């Protein structure tokens, strides 16, 4: 009797395990390689076969950026035809179909990528703002002496998502090989980066941009590089314009700080720069 009961118990356990295995396979996990997840994202940067992506899903967080290698991956154009990596450009909206695995790193990485589908060409506003930051960094180079930190106040940018802002900061930090992070003047002040008596950012620069929403093929923005109360440079009343070659911008006026944070000296210089 005991032997019969033991055999029945073993049979019940075996049947339960088989049922669980079948349920796991049907759910797309548990070793079923047919499971697919889709990441809808914008291409923020390209380096060989590696692309930096910003999640474009509604509600995506500021840290929702991904570094993905697409070497050897099947790529489809918007009309469903076979394409290749040369079709992947900054600003493109794509669907990345993968096995659902997300590796927690910064930027995050995806598991097995099955294919990439190009959806449409989006706006490369981040590329434009990268050019603006580069141009600001070049002017009045004395402000850059002994700088090892780049801080960015993008709270008043309306033409980028939070994930796009983070991706832009990541790109600039890599390009300049410096520590780069998002922060307002108040954040830097409270965290001790800015000397409260001298109003001086000893180890870094604070860049800030504020813009208006895109209207047609243009919008307005202001940009600033700040080192101290007596050391700042401004691109004011700038106009961004979209052409067949991408976004370019013109500067309405350039300004430098003169004696304190509220007094500035106007420089009568109009400049034009473009982002291709």
CSV table of C-alpha atoms in Angstrom, one decimal:
chain,number,residue,atom,x,y,z
A,1,UNK,CA,0.0,0.0,0.0
A,2,UNK,CA,2.8,2.4,0.9
A,3,UNK,CA,4.6,1.5,-2.4
A,4,UNK,CA,1.4,2.3,-4.4
A,5,UNK,CA,0.9,5.6,-2.6
A,6,UNK,CA,4.6,6.6,-3.3
A,7,UNK,CA,4.1,5.7,-7.0
A,8,UNK,CA,0.9,7.8,-7.2
A,9,UNK,CA,2.8,10.7,-5.5
A,10,UNK,CA,5.6,10.5,-8.0
A,11,UNK,CA,3.1,10.4,-10.9
A,12,UNK,CA,1.3,13.5,-9.6
A,13,UNK,CA,4.6,15.4,-9.3
A,14,UNK,CA,5.7,14.4,-12.8
A,15,UNK,CA,2.3,15.5,-14.3
A,16,UNK,CA,2.5,18.9,-12.5
A,17,UNK,CA,6.0,19.5,-13.8
A,18,UNK,CA,5.0,18.7,-17.3
A,19,UNK,CA,2.0,21.1,-17.0
A,20,UNK,CA,4.2,23.9,-15.7
A,21,UNK,CA,6.7,23.4,-18.5
A,22,UNK,CA,3.9,23.5,-21.1
A,23,UNK,CA,2.5,26.7,-19.6
A,24,UNK,CA,5.9,28.3,-19.5
A,25,UNK,CA,6.5,27.5,-23.2
A,26,UNK,CA,3.1,28.9,-24.2
A,27,UNK,CA,3.8,32.2,-22.4
A,28,UNK,CA,6.9,32.8,-24.6
A,29,UNK,CA,9.4,32.2,-21.8
A,30,UNK,CA,11.1,29.1,-20.4
A,31,UNK,CA,13.2,28.5,-23.5
A,32,UNK,CA,10.8,29.4,-26.2
A,33,UNK,CA,12.8,31.3,-28.7
A,34,UNK,CA,9.8,32.5,-30.6
A,35,UNK,CA,9.0,35.2,-28.0
A,36,UNK,CA,9.4,38.7,-29.4
A,37,UNK,CA,9.4,42.1,-27.8
A,38,UNK,CA,9.5,45.5,-29.6
A,39,UNK,CA,11.3,48.6,-28.6
A,40,UNK,CA,10.1,51.7,-30.5
A,41,UNK,CA,13.0,54.2,-30.4
A,42,UNK,CA,14.7,57.1,-32.1
A,43,UNK,CA,18.3,56.8,-33.3
A,44,UNK,CA,20.3,59.4,-31.3
A,45,UNK,CA,23.8,58.5,-32.5
A,46,UNK,CA,25.7,56.0,-34.6
A,47,UNK,CA,29.2,54.6,-34.2
A,48,UNK,CA,30.0,51.9,-36.7
A,49,UNK,CA,27.5,49.1,-36.1
A,50,UNK,CA,26.5,50.4,-32.6
A,51,UNK,CA,23.5,52.8,-32.3
A,52,UNK,CA,22.3,54.8,-29.3
A,53,UNK,CA,18.6,54.8,-28.9
A,54,UNK,CA,16.0,56.8,-27.0
A,55,UNK,CA,12.8,55.0,-26.1
A,56,UNK,CA,9.9,56.9,-27.8
A,57,UNK,CA,7.1,55.0,-26.0
A,58,UNK,CA,4.7,57.3,-24.1
A,59,UNK,CA,5.8,57.5,-20.5
A,60,UNK,CA,9.4,56.5,-21.2
A,61,UNK,CA,11.7,57.6,-18.4
A,62,UNK,CA,14.7,59.9,-18.5
A,63,UNK,CA,17.1,56.9,-18.2
A,64,UNK,CA,15.3,54.9,-21.0
A,65,UNK,CA,18.2,54.9,-23.5
A,66,UNK,CA,19.9,51.9,-25.1
A,67,UNK,CA,23.2,51.0,-26.7
A,68,UNK,CA,22.6,48.4,-29.4
A,69,UNK,CA,24.8,46.5,-31.8
A,70,UNK,CA,23.1,45.9,-35.1
A,71,UNK,CA,26.0,44.2,-36.9
A,72,UNK,CA,24.5,41.2,-38.9
A,73,UNK,CA,21.0,42.0,-37.9
A,74,UNK,CA,18.2,41.9,-40.5
A,75,UNK,CA,17.1,45.5,-41.3
A,76,UNK,CA,13.8,46.3,-43.1
A,77,UNK,CA,12.9,49.7,-44.7
A,78,UNK,CA,9.6,51.5,-44.1
A,79,UNK,CA,8.1,49.7,-47.1
A,80,UNK,CA,9.2,46.3,-45.8
A,81,UNK,CA,12.0,45.8,-48.2
A,82,UNK,CA,15.5,44.5,-47.2
A,83,UNK,CA,17.8,47.3,-46.2
A,84,UNK,CA,21.2,47.7,-44.5
A,85,UNK,CA,22.9,49.7,-41.8
A,86,UNK,CA,23.6,52.6,-44.1
A,87,UNK,CA,19.8,53.4,-43.9
A,88,UNK,CA,20.1,54.0,-40.2
A,89,UNK,CA,20.4,57.8,-39.6
A,90,UNK,CA,20.1,60.0,-36.6
A,91,UNK,CA,16.5,60.9,-36.0
A,92,UNK,CA,15.1,57.8,-37.6
A,93,UNK,CA,12.3,56.1,-35.7
A,94,UNK,CA,12.7,52.3,-35.7
A,95,UNK,CA,11.3,49.2,-34.1
A,96,UNK,CA,13.8,46.9,-32.6
A,97,UNK,CA,12.5,43.3,-32.3
A,98,UNK,CA,14.3,41.3,-29.7
A,99,UNK,CA,13.9,38.4,-27.3
A,100,UNK,CA,12.6,40.5,-24.4
A,101,UNK,CA,15.9,40.5,-22.4
A,102,UNK,CA,17.0,43.9,-21.1
A,103,UNK,CA,20.4,44.2,-19.4
A,104,UNK,CA,20.5,46.8,-16.6
A,105,UNK,CA,23.4,49.0,-17.4
A,106,UNK,CA,23.7,52.6,-18.6
A,107,UNK,CA,22.8,52.9,-21.3
A,108,UNK,CA,20.8,49.7,-21.1
A,109,UNK,CA,21.4,46.8,-23.5
A,110,UNK,CA,19.1,44.4,-25.2
A,111,UNK,CA,19.3,40.6,-25.5
A,112,UNK,CA,19.2,38.7,-28.9
A,113,UNK,CA,18.1,41.2,-31.6
A,114,UNK,CA,16.1,39.6,-34.3
A,115,UNK,CA,15.5,42.4,-36.7
A,116,UNK,CA,15.2,46.2,-37.1
A,117,UNK,CA,12.3,47.8,-38.9
A,118,UNK,CA,12.6,51.5,-40.0
A,119,UNK,CA,9.3,53.3,-39.4
A,120,UNK,CA,10.0,57.0,-40.5
A,121,UNK,CA,12.4,59.9,-40.3
A,122,UNK,CA,11.9,61.9,-37.1
A,123,UNK,CA,13.5,65.2,-36.1
A,124,UNK,CA,17.1,65.3,-35.1
A,125,UNK,CA,16.8,68.2,-32.7
A,126,UNK,CA,19.4,66.6,-30.4
A,127,UNK,CA,21.9,66.8,-33.2
A,128,UNK,CA,21.2,70.5,-33.6
A,129,UNK,CA,21.6,71.1,-29.9
A,130,UNK,CA,24.8,69.1,-29.9
A,131,UNK,CA,26.1,71.6,-32.5
A,132,UNK,CA,24.9,74.6,-30.4
A,133,UNK,CA,26.8,73.2,-27.4
A,134,UNK,CA,29.9,72.6,-29.5
A,135,UNK,CA,29.8,76.2,-30.8
A,136,UNK,CA,29.2,77.6,-27.3
A,137,UNK,CA,32.1,75.6,-25.9
A,138,UNK,CA,34.4,77.1,-28.6
A,139,UNK,CA,33.6,80.8,-27.9
A,140,UNK,CA,35.3,82.6,-25.0
A,141,UNK,CA,37.6,79.6,-24.4
A,142,UNK,CA,39.0,81.1,-21.3
A,143,UNK,CA,35.9,80.0,-19.5
A,144,UNK,CA,36.8,76.4,-20.2
A,145,UNK,CA,40.1,76.4,-18.3
A,146,UNK,CA,40.6,73.4,-15.9
A,147,UNK,CA,37.1,72.2,-16.6
A,148,UNK,CA,36.4,68.5,-15.9
A,149,UNK,CA,32.6,68.6,-15.4
A,150,UNK,CA,29.8,69.5,-17.9
A,151,UNK,CA,26.4,70.1,-16.4
A,152,UNK,CA,23.2,70.6,-18.5
A,153,UNK,CA,20.0,72.3,-17.6
A,154,UNK,CA,17.5,71.1,-20.2
A,155,UNK,CA,14.4,71.6,-18.1
A,156,UNK,CA,13.1,74.3,-20.4
A,157,UNK,CA,13.6,72.3,-23.6
A,158,UNK,CA,10.2,71.3,-25.1
A,159,UNK,CA,11.4,69.8,-28.4
A,160,UNK,CA,13.1,66.7,-26.8
A,161,UNK,CA,11.7,63.9,-24.7
A,162,UNK,CA,13.3,63.2,-21.3
A,163,UNK,CA,15.1,60.2,-22.8
A,164,UNK,CA,16.4,62.2,-25.7
A,165,UNK,CA,17.8,64.8,-23.3
A,166,UNK,CA,19.6,62.0,-21.4
A,167,UNK,CA,21.0,60.6,-24.6
A,168,UNK,CA,22.3,64.0,-25.7
A,169,UNK,CA,24.1,64.5,-22.4
A,170,UNK,CA,25.6,61.0,-22.7
A,171,UNK,CA,26.8,61.8,-26.3
A,172,UNK,CA,28.4,65.1,-25.2
A,173,UNK,CA,30.1,63.5,-22.2
A,174,UNK,CA,31.6,60.8,-24.4
A,175,UNK,CA,32.7,63.3,-27.0
A,176,UNK,CA,34.4,65.6,-24.5
A,177,UNK,CA,35.6,62.7,-22.3
A,178,UNK,CA,34.3,64.5,-19.2
A,179,UNK,CA,31.8,63.8,-16.4
A,180,UNK,CA,28.4,65.0,-17.8
A,181,UNK,CA,25.1,65.1,-16.0
A,182,UNK,CA,21.8,67.0,-15.8
A,183,UNK,CA,21.5,69.7,-13.2
A,184,UNK,CA,20.1,73.2,-12.7
A,185,UNK,CA,21.9,76.1,-11.2
A,186,UNK,CA,20.1,75.4,-7.9
A,187,UNK,CA,21.1,71.8,-8.0
A,188,UNK,CA,24.7,72.6,-8.4
A,189,UNK,CA,24.5,75.3,-5.7
A,190,UNK,CA,22.8,72.9,-3.2
A,191,UNK,CA,25.3,70.1,-3.9
A,192,UNK,CA,28.3,72.3,-3.4
A,193,UNK,CA,29.6,72.4,-7.0
A,194,UNK,CA,29.0,76.2,-7.1
A,195,UNK,CA,30.8,78.3,-4.5
A,196,UNK,CA,28.0,80.3,-2.8
A,197,UNK,CA,30.2,83.2,-1.9
A,198,UNK,CA,32.1,83.6,-5.2
A,199,UNK,CA,29.3,82.3,-7.5
A,200,UNK,CA,31.9,80.2,-9.3
A,201,UNK,CA,31.7,76.7,-10.8
A,202,UNK,CA,35.3,75.7,-10.0
A,203,UNK,CA,35.4,72.4,-11.9
A,204,UNK,CA,32.9,72.8,-14.6
A,205,UNK,CA,30.5,74.6,-17.0
A,206,UNK,CA,26.7,74.8,-16.9
A,207,UNK,CA,25.0,74.8,-20.3
A,208,UNK,CA,21.4,75.7,-20.5
A,209,UNK,CA,18.9,75.8,-23.5
A,210,UNK,CA,15.4,77.0,-23.6
A,211,UNK,CA,13.2,76.8,-26.7
A,212,UNK,CA,9.8,77.3,-28.2
A,213,UNK,CA,7.8,74.5,-29.7
A,214,UNK,CA,8.4,73.7,-33.4
A,215,UNK,CA,6.1,75.6,-35.7
A,216,UNK,CA,6.2,74.5,-39.3
A,217,UNK,CA,9.9,74.2,-40.0
A,218,UNK,CA,11.3,76.5,-37.4
A,219,UNK,CA,11.5,77.5,-33.7
A,220,UNK,CA,13.3,79.9,-31.4
A,221,UNK,CA,15.8,79.2,-28.6
A,222,UNK,CA,18.3,80.7,-26.3
A,223,UNK,CA,21.5,79.0,-25.1
A,224,UNK,CA,24.0,79.8,-22.4
A,225,UNK,CA,27.4,78.7,-21.1
A,226,UNK,CA,28.0,79.7,-17.4
A,227,UNK,CA,31.1,79.4,-15.3
A,228,UNK,CA,30.6,82.2,-12.8
A,229,UNK,CA,28.7,85.5,-12.1
A,230,UNK,CA,31.3,87.3,-14.2
A,231,UNK,CA,32.0,84.5,-16.7
A,232,UNK,CA,29.1,83.5,-19.0
A,233,UNK,CA,28.4,83.5,-22.8
A,234,UNK,CA,25.0,83.7,-24.4
A,235,UNK,CA,23.5,82.9,-27.8
A,236,UNK,CA,20.2,84.9,-27.7
A,237,UNK,CA,17.2,85.0,-29.9
A,238,UNK,CA,18.4,82.1,-32.1
A,239,UNK,CA,16.2,80.8,-34.9
A,240,UNK,CA,16.4,77.1,-35.9
A,241,UNK,CA,15.3,76.3,-39.4
A,242,UNK,CA,14.8,73.0,-41.1
A,243,UNK,CA,16.1,72.6,-44.7
A,244,UNK,CA,16.6,69.6,-47.0
A,245,UNK,CA,20.0,69.2,-45.4
A,246,UNK,CA,18.7,69.1,-41.8
A,247,UNK,CA,18.4,71.7,-39.1
A,248,UNK,CA,20.6,74.8,-39.0
A,249,UNK,CA,20.4,77.9,-36.8
A,250,UNK,CA,21.2,81.6,-36.8
A,251,UNK,CA,22.1,83.7,-33.7
A,252,UNK,CA,20.2,86.9,-33.1
A,253,UNK,CA,22.8,88.3,-30.6
A,254,UNK,CA,25.8,87.1,-28.7
A,255,UNK,CA,26.3,88.4,-25.1
A,256,UNK,CA,28.9,88.1,-22.4
A,257,UNK,CA,28.6,88.7,-18.7
A,258,UNK,CA,30.1,92.1,-17.6
A,259,UNK,CA,30.1,92.6,-13.9
A,260,UNK,CA,27.5,90.4,-12.2
A,261,UNK,CA,24.7,87.9,-12.9
A,262,UNK,CA,22.3,90.6,-14.0
A,263,UNK,CA,24.5,92.9,-16.2
A,264,UNK,CA,25.7,91.9,-19.6
A,265,UNK,CA,27.5,93.4,-22.5
A,266,UNK,CA,26.1,93.0,-26.0
A,267,UNK,CA,28.4,91.9,-28.8
A,268,UNK,CA,27.2,93.0,-32.3
A,269,UNK,CA,27.9,89.7,-34.0
A,270,UNK,CA,25.5,87.6,-36.0
A,271,UNK,CA,26.6,84.1,-36.7
A,272,UNK,CA,25.2,81.1,-38.6
A,273,UNK,CA,25.9,77.5,-37.9
A,274,UNK,CA,24.4,74.4,-39.3
A,275,UNK,CA,23.8,70.8,-38.2
A,276,UNK,CA,23.9,68.4,-41.1
